[in-house]
Coordinates of C-alpha atoms in Angstrom, one line a residue:
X45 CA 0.0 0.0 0.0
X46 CA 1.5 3.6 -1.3
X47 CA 1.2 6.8 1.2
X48 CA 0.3 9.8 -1.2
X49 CA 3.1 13.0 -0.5
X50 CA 0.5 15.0 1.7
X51 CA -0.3 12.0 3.6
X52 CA 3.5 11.4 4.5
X53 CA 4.6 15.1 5.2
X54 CA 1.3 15.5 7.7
X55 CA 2.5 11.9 9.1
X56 CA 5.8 13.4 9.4
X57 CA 4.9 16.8 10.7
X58 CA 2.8 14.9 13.8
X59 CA 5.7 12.6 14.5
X60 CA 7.9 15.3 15.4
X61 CA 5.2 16.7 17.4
X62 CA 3.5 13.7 19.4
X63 CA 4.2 9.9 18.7
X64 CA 0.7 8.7 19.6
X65 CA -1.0 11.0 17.2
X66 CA 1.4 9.7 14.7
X67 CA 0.4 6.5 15.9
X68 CA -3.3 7.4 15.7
X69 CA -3.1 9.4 12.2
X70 CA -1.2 6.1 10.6
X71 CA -4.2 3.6 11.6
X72 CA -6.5 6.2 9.7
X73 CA -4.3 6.4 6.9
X74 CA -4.6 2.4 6.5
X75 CA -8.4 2.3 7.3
X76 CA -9.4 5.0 4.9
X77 CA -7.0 3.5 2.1
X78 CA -8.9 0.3 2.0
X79 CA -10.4 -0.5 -1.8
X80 CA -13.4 -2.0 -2.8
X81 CA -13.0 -4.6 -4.8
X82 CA -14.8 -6.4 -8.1
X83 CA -14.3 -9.5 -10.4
X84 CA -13.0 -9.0 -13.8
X85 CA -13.2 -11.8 -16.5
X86 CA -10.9 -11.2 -19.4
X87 CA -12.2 -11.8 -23.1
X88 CA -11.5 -11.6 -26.2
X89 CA -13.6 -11.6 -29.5
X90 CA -17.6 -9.8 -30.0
X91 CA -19.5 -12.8 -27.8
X92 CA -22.5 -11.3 -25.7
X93 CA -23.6 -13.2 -23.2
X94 CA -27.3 -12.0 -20.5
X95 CA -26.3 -11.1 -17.2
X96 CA -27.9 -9.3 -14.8
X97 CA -26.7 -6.3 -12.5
X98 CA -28.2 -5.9 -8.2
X99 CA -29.6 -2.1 -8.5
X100 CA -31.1 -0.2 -5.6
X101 CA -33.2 2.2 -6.4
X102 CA -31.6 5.3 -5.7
X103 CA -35.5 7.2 -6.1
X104 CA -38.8 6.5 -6.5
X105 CA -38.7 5.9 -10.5
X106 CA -41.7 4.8 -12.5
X107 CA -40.7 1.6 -14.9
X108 CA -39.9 3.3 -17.7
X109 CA -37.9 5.5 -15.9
X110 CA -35.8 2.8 -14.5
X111 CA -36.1 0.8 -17.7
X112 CA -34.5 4.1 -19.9
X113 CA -31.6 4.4 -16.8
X114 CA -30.3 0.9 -17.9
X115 CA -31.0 1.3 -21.5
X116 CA -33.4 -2.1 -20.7
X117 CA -37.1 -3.3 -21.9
X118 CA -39.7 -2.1 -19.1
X119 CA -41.7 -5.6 -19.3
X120 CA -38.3 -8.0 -19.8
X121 CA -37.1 -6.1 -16.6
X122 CA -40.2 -6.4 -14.5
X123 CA -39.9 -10.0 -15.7
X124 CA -36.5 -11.3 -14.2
X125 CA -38.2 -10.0 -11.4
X126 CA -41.3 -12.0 -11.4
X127 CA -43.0 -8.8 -11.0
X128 CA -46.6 -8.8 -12.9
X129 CA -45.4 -7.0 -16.3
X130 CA -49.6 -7.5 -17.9
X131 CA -51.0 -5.2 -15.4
X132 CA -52.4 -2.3 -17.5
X133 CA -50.1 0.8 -17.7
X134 CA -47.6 -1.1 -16.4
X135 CA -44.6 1.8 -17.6
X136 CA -46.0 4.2 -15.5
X137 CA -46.1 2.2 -11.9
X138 CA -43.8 3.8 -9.7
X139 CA -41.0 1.9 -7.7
X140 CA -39.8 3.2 -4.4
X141 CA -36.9 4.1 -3.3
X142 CA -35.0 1.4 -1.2
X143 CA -36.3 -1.4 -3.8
X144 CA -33.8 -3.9 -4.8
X145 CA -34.1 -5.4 -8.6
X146 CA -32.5 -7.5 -10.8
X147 CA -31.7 -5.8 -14.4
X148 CA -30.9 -7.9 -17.1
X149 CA -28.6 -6.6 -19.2
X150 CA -26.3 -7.8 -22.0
X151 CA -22.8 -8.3 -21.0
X152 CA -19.6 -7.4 -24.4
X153 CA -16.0 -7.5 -24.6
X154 CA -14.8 -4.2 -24.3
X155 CA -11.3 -3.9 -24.3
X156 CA -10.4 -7.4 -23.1
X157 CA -12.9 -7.2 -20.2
X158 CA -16.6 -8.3 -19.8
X159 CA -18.3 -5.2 -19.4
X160 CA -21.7 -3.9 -20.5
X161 CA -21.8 -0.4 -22.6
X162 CA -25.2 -0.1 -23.7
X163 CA -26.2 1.7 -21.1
X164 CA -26.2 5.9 -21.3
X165 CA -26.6 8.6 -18.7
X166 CA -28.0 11.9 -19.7
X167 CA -26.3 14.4 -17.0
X168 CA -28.8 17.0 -15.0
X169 CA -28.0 20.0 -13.6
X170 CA -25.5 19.9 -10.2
X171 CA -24.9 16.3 -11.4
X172 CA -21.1 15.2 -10.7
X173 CA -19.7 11.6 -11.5
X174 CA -19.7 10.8 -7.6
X175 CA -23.3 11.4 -7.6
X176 CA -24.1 9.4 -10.8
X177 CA -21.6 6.8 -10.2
X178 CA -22.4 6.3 -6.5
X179 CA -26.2 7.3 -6.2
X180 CA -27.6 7.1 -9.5
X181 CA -26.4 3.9 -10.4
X182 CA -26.0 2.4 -6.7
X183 CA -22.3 1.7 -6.5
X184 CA -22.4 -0.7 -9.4
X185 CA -19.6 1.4 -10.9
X186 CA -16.9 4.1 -9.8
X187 CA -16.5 7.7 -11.1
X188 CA -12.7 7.1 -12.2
X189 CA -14.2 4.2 -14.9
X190 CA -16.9 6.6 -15.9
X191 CA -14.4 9.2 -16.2
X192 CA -12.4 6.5 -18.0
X193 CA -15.2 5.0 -20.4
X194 CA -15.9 8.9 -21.7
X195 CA -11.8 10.0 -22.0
X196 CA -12.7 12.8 -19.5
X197 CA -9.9 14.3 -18.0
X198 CA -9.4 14.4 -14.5
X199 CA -8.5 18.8 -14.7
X200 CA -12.1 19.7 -15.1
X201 CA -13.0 18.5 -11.6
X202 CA -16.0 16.0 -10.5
X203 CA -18.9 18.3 -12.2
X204 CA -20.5 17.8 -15.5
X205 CA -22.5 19.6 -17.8
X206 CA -26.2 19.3 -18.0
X207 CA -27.4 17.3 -21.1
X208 CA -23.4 15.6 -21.4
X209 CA -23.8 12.1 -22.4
X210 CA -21.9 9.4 -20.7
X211 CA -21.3 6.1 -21.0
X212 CA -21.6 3.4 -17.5
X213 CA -19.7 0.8 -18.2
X214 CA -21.6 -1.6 -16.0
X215 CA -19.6 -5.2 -14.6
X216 CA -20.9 -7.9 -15.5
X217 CA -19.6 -11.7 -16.2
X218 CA -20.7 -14.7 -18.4
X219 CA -18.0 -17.7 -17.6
X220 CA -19.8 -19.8 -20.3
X221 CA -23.4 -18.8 -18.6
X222 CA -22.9 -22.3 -17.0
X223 CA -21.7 -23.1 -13.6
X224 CA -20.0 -26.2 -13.1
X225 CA -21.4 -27.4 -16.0
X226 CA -25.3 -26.3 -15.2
X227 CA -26.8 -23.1 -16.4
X228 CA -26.7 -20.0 -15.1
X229 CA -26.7 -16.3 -15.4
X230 CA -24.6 -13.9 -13.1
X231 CA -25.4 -11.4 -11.3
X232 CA -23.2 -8.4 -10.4
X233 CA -23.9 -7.7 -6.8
X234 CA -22.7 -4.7 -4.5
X235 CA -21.8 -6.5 -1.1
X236 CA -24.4 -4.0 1.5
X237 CA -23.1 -3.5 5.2
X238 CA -23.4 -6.4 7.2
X239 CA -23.5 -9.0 4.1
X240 CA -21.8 -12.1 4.3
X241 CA -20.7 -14.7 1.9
X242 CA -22.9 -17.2 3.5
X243 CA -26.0 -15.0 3.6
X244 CA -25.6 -14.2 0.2
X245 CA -25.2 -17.6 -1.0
X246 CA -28.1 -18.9 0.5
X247 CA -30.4 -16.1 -1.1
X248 CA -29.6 -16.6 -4.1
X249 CA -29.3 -20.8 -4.1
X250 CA -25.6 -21.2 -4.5
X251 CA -23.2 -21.9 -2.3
X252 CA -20.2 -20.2 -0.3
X253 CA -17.8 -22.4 -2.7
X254 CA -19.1 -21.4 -5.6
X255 CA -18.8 -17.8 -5.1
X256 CA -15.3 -18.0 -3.7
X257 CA -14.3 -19.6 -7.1
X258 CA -16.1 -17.5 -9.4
X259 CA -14.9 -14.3 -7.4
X260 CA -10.9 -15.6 -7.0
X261 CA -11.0 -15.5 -3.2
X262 CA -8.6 -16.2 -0.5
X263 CA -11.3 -16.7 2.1
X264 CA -15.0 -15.6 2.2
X265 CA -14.7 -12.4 3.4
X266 CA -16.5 -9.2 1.9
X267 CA -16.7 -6.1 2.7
X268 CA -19.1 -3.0 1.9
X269 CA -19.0 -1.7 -1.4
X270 CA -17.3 -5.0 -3.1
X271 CA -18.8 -5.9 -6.4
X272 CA -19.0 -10.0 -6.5
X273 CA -20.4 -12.1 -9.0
X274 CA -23.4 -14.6 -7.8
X275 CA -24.1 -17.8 -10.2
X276 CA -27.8 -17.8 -10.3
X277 CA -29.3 -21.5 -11.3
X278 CA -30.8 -21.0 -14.3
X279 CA -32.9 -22.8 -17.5
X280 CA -31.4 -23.2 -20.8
X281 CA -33.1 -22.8 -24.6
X282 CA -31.3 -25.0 -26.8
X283 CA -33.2 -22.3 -29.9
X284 CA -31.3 -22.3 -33.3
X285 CA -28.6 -19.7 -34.5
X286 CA -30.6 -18.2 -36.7
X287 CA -33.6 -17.3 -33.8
X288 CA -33.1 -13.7 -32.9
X289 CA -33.5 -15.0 -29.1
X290 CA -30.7 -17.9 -29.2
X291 CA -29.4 -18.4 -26.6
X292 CA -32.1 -16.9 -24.0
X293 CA -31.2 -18.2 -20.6
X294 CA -33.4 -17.4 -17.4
X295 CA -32.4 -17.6 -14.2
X296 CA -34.8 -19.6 -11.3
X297 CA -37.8 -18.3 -10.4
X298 CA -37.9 -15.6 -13.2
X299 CA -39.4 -14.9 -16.2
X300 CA -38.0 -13.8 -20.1
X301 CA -40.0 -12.3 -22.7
X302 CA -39.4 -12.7 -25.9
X303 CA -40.8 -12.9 -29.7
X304 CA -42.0 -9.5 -29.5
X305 CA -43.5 -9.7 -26.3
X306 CA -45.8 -12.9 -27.6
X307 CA -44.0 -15.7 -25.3
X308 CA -43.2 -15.6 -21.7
X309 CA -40.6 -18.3 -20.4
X310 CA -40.6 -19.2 -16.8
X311 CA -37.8 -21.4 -15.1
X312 CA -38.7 -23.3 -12.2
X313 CA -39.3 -23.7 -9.1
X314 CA -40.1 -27.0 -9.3
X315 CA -37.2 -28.0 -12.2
X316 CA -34.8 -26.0 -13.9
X317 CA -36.7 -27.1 -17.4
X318 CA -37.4 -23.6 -19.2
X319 CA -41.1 -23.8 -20.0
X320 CA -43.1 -21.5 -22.4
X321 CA -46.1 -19.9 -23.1
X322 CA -48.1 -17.5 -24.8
X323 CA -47.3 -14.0 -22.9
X324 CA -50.0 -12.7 -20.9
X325 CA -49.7 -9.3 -22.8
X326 CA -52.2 -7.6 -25.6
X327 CA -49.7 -8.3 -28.6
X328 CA -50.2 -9.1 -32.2
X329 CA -48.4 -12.6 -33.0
X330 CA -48.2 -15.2 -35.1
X331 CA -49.2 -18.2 -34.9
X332 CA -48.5 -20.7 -31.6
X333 CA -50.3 -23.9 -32.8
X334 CA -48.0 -26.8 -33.8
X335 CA -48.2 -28.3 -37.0
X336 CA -50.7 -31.6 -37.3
X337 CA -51.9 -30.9 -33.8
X338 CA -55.0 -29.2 -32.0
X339 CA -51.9 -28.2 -29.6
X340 CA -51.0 -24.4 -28.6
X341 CA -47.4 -23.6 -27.0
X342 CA -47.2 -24.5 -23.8
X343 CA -49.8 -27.4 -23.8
X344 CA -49.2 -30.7 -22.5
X345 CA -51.5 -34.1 -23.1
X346 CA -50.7 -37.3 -21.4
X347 CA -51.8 -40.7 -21.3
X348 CA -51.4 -43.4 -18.9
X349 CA -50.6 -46.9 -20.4
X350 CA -48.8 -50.3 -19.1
X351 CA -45.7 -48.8 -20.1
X352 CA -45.8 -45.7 -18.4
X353 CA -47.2 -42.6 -19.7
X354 CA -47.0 -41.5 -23.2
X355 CA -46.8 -37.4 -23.2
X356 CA -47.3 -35.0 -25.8
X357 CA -45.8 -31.3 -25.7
X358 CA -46.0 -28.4 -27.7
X359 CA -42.7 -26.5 -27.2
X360 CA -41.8 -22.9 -28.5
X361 CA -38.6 -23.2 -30.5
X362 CA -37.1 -19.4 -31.0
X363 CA -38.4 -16.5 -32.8
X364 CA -37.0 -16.8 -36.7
X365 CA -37.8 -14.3 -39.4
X366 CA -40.7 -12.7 -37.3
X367 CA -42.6 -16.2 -37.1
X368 CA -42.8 -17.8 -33.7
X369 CA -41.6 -21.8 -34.4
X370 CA -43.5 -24.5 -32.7
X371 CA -41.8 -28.1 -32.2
X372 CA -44.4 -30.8 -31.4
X373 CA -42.6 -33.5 -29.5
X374 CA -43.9 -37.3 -27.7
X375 CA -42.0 -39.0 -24.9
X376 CA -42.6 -42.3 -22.7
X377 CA -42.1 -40.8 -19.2
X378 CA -42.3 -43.8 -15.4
X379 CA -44.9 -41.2 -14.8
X380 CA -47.5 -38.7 -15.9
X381 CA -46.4 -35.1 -15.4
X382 CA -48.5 -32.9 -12.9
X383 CA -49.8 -29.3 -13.6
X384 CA -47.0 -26.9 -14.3
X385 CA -45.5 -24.9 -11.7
X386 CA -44.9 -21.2 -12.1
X387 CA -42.7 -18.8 -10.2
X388 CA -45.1 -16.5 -7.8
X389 CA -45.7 -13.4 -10.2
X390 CA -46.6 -10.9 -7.9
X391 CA -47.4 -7.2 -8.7
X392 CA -45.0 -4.2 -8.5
X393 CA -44.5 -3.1 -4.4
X394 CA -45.9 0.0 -3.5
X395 CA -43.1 0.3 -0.5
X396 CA -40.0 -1.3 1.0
X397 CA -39.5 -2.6 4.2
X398 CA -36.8 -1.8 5.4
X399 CA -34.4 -4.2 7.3
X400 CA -31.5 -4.7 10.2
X401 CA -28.2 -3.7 8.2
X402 CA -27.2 -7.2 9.8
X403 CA -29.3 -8.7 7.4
X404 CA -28.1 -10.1 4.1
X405 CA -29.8 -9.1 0.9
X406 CA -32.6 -10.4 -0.2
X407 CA -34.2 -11.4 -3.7
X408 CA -37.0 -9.2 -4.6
X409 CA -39.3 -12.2 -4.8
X410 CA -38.3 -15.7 -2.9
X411 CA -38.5 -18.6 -5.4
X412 CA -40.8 -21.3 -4.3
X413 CA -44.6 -21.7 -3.8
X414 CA -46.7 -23.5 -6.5
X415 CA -49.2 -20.5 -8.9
X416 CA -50.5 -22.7 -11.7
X417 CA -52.0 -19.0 -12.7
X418 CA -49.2 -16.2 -13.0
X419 CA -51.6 -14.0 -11.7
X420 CA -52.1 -11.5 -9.2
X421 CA -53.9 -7.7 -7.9
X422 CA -53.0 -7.1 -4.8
X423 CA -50.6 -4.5 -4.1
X424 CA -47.3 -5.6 -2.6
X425 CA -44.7 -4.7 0.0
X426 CA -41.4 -6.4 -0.6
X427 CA -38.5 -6.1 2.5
X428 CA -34.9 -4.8 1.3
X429 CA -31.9 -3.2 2.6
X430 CA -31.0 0.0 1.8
X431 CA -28.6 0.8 -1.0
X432 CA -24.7 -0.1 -0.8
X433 CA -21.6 2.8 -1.0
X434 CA -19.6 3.4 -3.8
X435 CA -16.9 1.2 -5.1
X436 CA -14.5 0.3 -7.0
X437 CA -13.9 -0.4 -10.7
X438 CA -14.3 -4.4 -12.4
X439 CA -11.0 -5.9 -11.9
X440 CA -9.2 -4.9 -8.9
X441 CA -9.0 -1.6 -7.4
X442 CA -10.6 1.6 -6.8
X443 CA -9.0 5.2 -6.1
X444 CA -12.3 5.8 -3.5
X445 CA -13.1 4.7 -0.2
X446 CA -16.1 3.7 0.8
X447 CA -18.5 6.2 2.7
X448 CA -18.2 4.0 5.8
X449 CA -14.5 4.7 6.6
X450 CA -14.3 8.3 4.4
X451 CA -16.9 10.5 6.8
X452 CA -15.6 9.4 9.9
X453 CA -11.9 9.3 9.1
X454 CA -12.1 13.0 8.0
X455 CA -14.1 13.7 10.9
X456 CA -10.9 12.0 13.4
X457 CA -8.8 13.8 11.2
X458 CA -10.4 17.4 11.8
X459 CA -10.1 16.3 15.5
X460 CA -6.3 15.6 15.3
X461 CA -5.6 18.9 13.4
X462 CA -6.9 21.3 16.0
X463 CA -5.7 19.0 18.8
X464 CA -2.0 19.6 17.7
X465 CA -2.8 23.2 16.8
X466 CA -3.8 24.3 20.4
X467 CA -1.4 22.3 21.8

């Protein structure tokens, strides 16, 4: 660790004068030069893979305004969230502030690193890159990368101008979209105060090993203001190259929307089978039916017999040329299958609860439960932390400290100064 000039000439300056505020002073210097921390996954090539990103809601945003932040689709985002996207005049619900979500984005190479750069950030007035970096967008990036991503230089200050453009290179990671072999879709999560590897594991069905390997650590330690990556368990589409949705992946106890907003994919929770059907949204498609069959997508006949149970499936197959493909397929399953099990969908929250900092972060929605009807009207309250500090850039290092150890350090500081001035 490097002492900045000013730090070591005020460390110097109080050592002549009193050895235990030098003492004092140098424990501040190490506290306060503590870095937060991200995972970086080198790359190479034009490969896209979806990800997803942990935002805290910064404001009370109405959808669209929180979809246009992240550059993302208002219904696919209320979607990974299993929040009820067919409600009517859905873009104008407002989310409050406090509310925790998972945004799906699409995670590039750019410039050897995983990254996503599709999202832009139209600056206000009195806007500076602290602010948009560590309030705006939650801590999921740092102003030096901001400042980096746009070639600003460091001599006009922290301020921007109002109407600037900028580019937020949000982290993300792909590693395949599988984990240990098994789906999955990662989410970039800022570590809150008083997470744990543990707790964070168990919210989001994976385990304390897995995130150590996917992160590089030492020991499962985190701290406020880390960026880690979390392997969410996920279902798989196995859709040709040639569908514009190849290689949709959806993570447990979510929903994806795709072919123009006319199919709705769920994954679990009873399997991790990705299962399909018409969209519960007002859209104008083609058709659903499969070919030499009464059969819409989605539908499932079986029959018992001496042999087991012969089943019959009509199965979306990816979004080609406009059309919606239908694959009609009949297995011999030990036993008949039982009614379909769909993630809760519950509506959008009206407020958060808030919890003990102690606690570890929670999902927006808990997997589990068993709604054969995706279906639901009554208005919501979901419980969440509160949004994490500022940190550091993907891949190692930030210049910042986090808000925890920079007020109160400054605030010791101050104290130290005009101790040894009226001394």
């Amino acid at each position: 660790m490097h002492t900045s000039p000013s730090k070591r000439i005020l460390s110097e300056t109080l050592k002549m004068a009193n050895p235990l505020l030098s003492f004092i002073l140098l424990v501040f210097l190490s506290i306060t030069s503590v870095h937060s921390k991200s995972t970086i996954e080198p790359c190479s090539g034009s490969d896209t893979c979806p990800a997803m990103v942990g935002y805290t809601l910064y404001a009370d945003l109405k959808v669209s305004e929180l979809a246009t932040l992240f550059s993302a689709d208002p219904v696919s985002l209320l979607a990974a969230n299993s929040l009820d996207f067919s409600l009517p005049d859905i873009d104008h619900r407002i989310l409050p502030s406090g509310l925790f979500l998972k945004v799906p984005i699409l995670c590039s190479c750019s410039d050897g690193i995983r990254r996503s750069v599709s999202t832009t950030y139209r600056a206000r007035p009195s806007d500076t890159l602290g602010f948009v970096a560590g309030s705006v967008f939650a801590g999921l990036v740092s102003a030096d990368q901001i400042r980096e991503a746009n070639s600003l230089s460091g001599g006009g200050g922290d301020g921007l101008e109002a109407g600037q453009s900028l580019v937020i290179p949000l982290p993300c990671t792909c590693f395949n979209s599988s984990d240990n072999g098994f789906p999955a879709v990662y989410l970039s999560y800022v570590v809150a105060a008083g997470d744990t590897v543990a707790g964070i594991a168990a919210r989001y069905s994976t385990t304390v090993t897995d995130i150590m390997a996917v992160n590089a650590m030492g020991a499962p330690v985190v701290k406020a203001g880390d960026i880690i990556s979390v392997p969410l368990p996920a279902c798989a589409s196995n859709y040709p190259n040639s569908a514009s949705d190849y290689g949709l992946i959806v993570a447990n106890g979510s929903y994806a929307i795709s072919a123009s907003h006319c199919v709705q994919c769920s994954c679990g929770p009873g399997d991790l089978n990705l299962y399909c059907t018409p969209a519960l949204l007002a859209a104008s498609c083609s058709s659903m039916q499969c070919k030499n069959s009464n059969l819409m997508v989605g539908n499932v006949t079986s029959q018992s017999t001496s042999a087991g149970c012969n089943v019959t499936s009509c199965n979306y197959g990816g979004f080609i040329n406009g059309s919606i493909v239908t694959t009609l397929s009949t297995s011999l399953q030990p036993r008949c299958p039982g009614q379909h099990q769909f993630p809760p969908l519950l509506p959008p929250p009206s407020s958060v609860i808030r919890e003990s900092f102690l606690s570890p972060a929670p999902a927006p929605a808990e997997s589990g439960g068993s709604l054969t009807t995706p279906k639901s009207s009554v208005p919501g309250t979901i419980a969440l932390p509160g949004s994490s500090p500022a940190n550091g850039p993907s891949g190692s290092i930030s210049g910042a400290c986090s808000l925890v150890t920079f007020l109160p350090g400054y605030f010791i500081l101050t104290v130290l100064w005009l101790f040894y001035f009226s001394w």
